[in-house]
Amino acid sequence: VQLQASGGGLVQAGGSLRLSCRTSEGDLSYYYMGWFRQVPGKEREIVAGISWPGTRKQYADSVKGRFTISRDNIKHTVDLQMNSLKPEDSAIYYCAADRSMPASLRAPFWGQGTQVTVSS
């Protein structure tokens, strides 16, 4: 599985972005998907995860109520809708495909990352 993340950018605090993760090779069937983020000098952390086929979702406490993860099992995409963005949400965001729930740092497949910058 080859993953590609897109949708990052620069946004003002309070704004919204929608990240998308898709496959360039293979599909996402039966994979548990996660969105992670990393700030330079800090450990990568999970932001949100979604099961196969999408009945279970998990969120980091810091994004609950603001971010929504979803998946389209026909298009083989996983999106992260980010609302009410805060400067502390600025990071490189990665999508990952794992074989168990929740997706973890040991996930075997990762996208290349997309930069999200939230200005105050």
Short mmCIF file of C-alpha atoms in Angstrom, two decimals:
data_model
loop_
_atom_site.label_atom_id
_atom_site.label_comp_id
_atom_site.label_asym_id
_atom_site.label_seq_id
_atom_site.Cartn_x
_atom_site.Cartn_y
_atom_site.Cartn_z
CA VAL A 1 0.00 0.00 0.00
CA GLN A 2 1.37 3.39 -0.98
CA LEU A 3 -0.26 6.36 0.71
CA GLN A 4 -0.39 9.98 -0.34
CA ALA A 5 -1.50 12.75 1.99
CA SER A 6 -2.68 16.10 0.73
CA GLY A 7 -4.69 19.12 1.76
CA GLY A 8 -2.33 20.88 4.12
CA GLY A 9 -1.70 24.59 3.99
CA LEU A 10 -1.68 27.85 5.86
CA VAL A 11 -4.84 28.94 7.65
CA GLN A 12 -5.76 31.44 10.29
CA ALA A 13 -6.77 30.38 13.76
CA GLY A 14 -10.42 29.39 13.78
CA GLY A 15 -10.29 28.28 10.18
CA SER A 16 -10.69 24.85 8.63
CA LEU A 17 -8.72 22.45 6.48
CA ARG A 18 -9.55 19.07 5.06
CA LEU A 19 -6.76 16.54 4.70
CA SER A 20 -7.08 13.59 2.40
CA CYS A 21 -5.17 10.33 2.25
CA ARG A 22 -5.38 8.10 -0.79
CA THR A 23 -3.54 5.15 -2.19
CA SER A 24 -1.38 5.27 -5.28
CA GLU A 25 -0.93 1.52 -5.12
CA GLY A 26 -3.16 -1.07 -3.47
CA ASP A 27 -6.33 -0.30 -1.57
CA LEU A 28 -7.35 0.35 2.01
CA SER A 29 -9.68 -2.56 2.50
CA TYR A 30 -9.40 -4.10 5.97
CA TYR A 31 -6.83 -1.56 7.13
CA TYR A 32 -7.28 0.54 10.21
CA MET A 33 -6.36 4.08 9.31
CA GLY A 34 -4.89 6.84 11.37
CA TRP A 35 -3.87 10.44 11.10
CA PHE A 36 -0.79 11.43 13.06
CA ARG A 37 1.07 14.68 13.46
CA GLN A 38 4.57 15.69 14.37
CA VAL A 39 6.20 18.91 15.41
CA PRO A 40 10.00 19.24 15.11
CA GLY A 41 11.67 18.00 18.26
CA LYS A 42 8.59 16.15 19.47
CA GLU A 43 7.36 12.63 19.11
CA ARG A 44 4.81 11.80 16.46
CA GLU A 45 1.35 11.52 18.01
CA ILE A 46 -1.92 10.07 16.86
CA VAL A 47 -4.66 12.55 16.13
CA ALA A 48 -7.50 10.32 14.96
CA GLY A 49 -8.12 6.73 13.97
CA ILE A 50 -10.84 4.87 12.16
CA SER A 51 -11.57 1.19 11.95
CA TRP A 52 -12.48 -0.94 8.97
CA PRO A 53 -15.08 -0.36 7.56
CA GLY A 54 -15.48 2.83 9.59
CA THR A 55 -17.77 2.00 12.51
CA ARG A 56 -15.28 2.96 15.22
CA LYS A 57 -13.45 6.24 15.51
CA GLN A 58 -11.01 7.54 18.06
CA TYR A 59 -9.64 11.00 18.67
CA ALA A 60 -6.91 12.57 20.73
CA ASP A 61 -8.37 14.64 23.55
CA SER A 62 -6.82 17.75 22.06
CA VAL A 63 -8.89 17.51 18.88
CA LYS A 64 -12.17 16.04 20.08
CA GLY A 65 -15.12 18.05 18.87
CA ARG A 66 -13.02 19.85 16.27
CA PHE A 67 -11.67 17.13 13.99
CA THR A 68 -13.60 14.43 12.18
CA ILE A 69 -12.08 11.39 10.51
CA SER A 70 -13.95 9.59 7.75
CA ARG A 71 -13.28 7.05 5.05
CA ASP A 72 -14.67 6.27 1.64
CA ASN A 73 -14.27 2.55 1.06
CA ILE A 74 -15.11 2.79 -2.62
CA LYS A 75 -12.65 5.55 -3.41
CA HIS A 76 -10.16 4.19 -0.85
CA THR A 77 -9.61 7.53 0.79
CA VAL A 78 -9.46 8.66 4.39
CA ASP A 79 -10.15 12.29 5.22
CA LEU A 80 -9.56 14.44 8.25
CA GLN A 81 -11.82 17.45 8.54
CA MET A 82 -10.19 19.96 10.86
CA ASN A 83 -12.31 22.82 12.18
CA SER A 84 -11.65 25.56 14.71
CA LEU A 85 -7.95 25.21 14.11
CA LYS A 86 -5.52 26.49 16.70
CA PRO A 87 -1.87 27.48 16.35
CA GLU A 88 -0.95 24.40 18.39
CA ASP A 89 -2.41 22.25 15.63
CA SER A 90 0.47 23.31 13.38
CA ALA A 91 2.47 20.23 12.44
CA ILE A 92 3.25 17.84 9.65
CA TYR A 93 0.32 15.48 9.34
CA TYR A 94 0.76 11.89 8.25
CA CYS A 95 -1.71 9.20 7.38
CA ALA A 96 -0.97 5.59 8.15
CA ALA A 97 -2.49 2.19 7.48
CA ASP A 98 -2.31 -0.43 10.19
CA ARG A 99 -3.56 -3.94 10.69
CA SER A 100 -5.06 -3.31 14.12
CA MET A 101 -7.07 -0.68 15.93
CA PRO A 102 -5.97 1.86 16.90
CA ALA A 103 -3.39 2.64 14.26
CA SER A 104 -0.05 3.06 15.97
CA LEU A 105 3.46 4.31 15.33
CA ARG A 106 4.30 0.75 14.33
CA ALA A 107 1.90 0.94 11.38
CA PRO A 108 3.54 -0.59 8.32
CA PHE A 109 2.41 1.97 5.75
CA TRP A 110 2.81 5.74 5.88
CA GLY A 111 2.11 8.68 3.64
CA GLN A 112 4.70 11.37 3.04
CA GLY A 113 3.17 14.01 5.28
CA THR A 114 1.47 17.31 4.61
CA GLN A 115 2.26 20.55 6.41
CA VAL A 116 -0.45 22.35 8.35
CA THR A 117 0.32 25.82 9.64
CA VAL A 118 -2.17 27.76 11.72
CA SER A 119 -1.41 31.42 12.26
CA SER A 120 -2.63 33.31 15.30
#
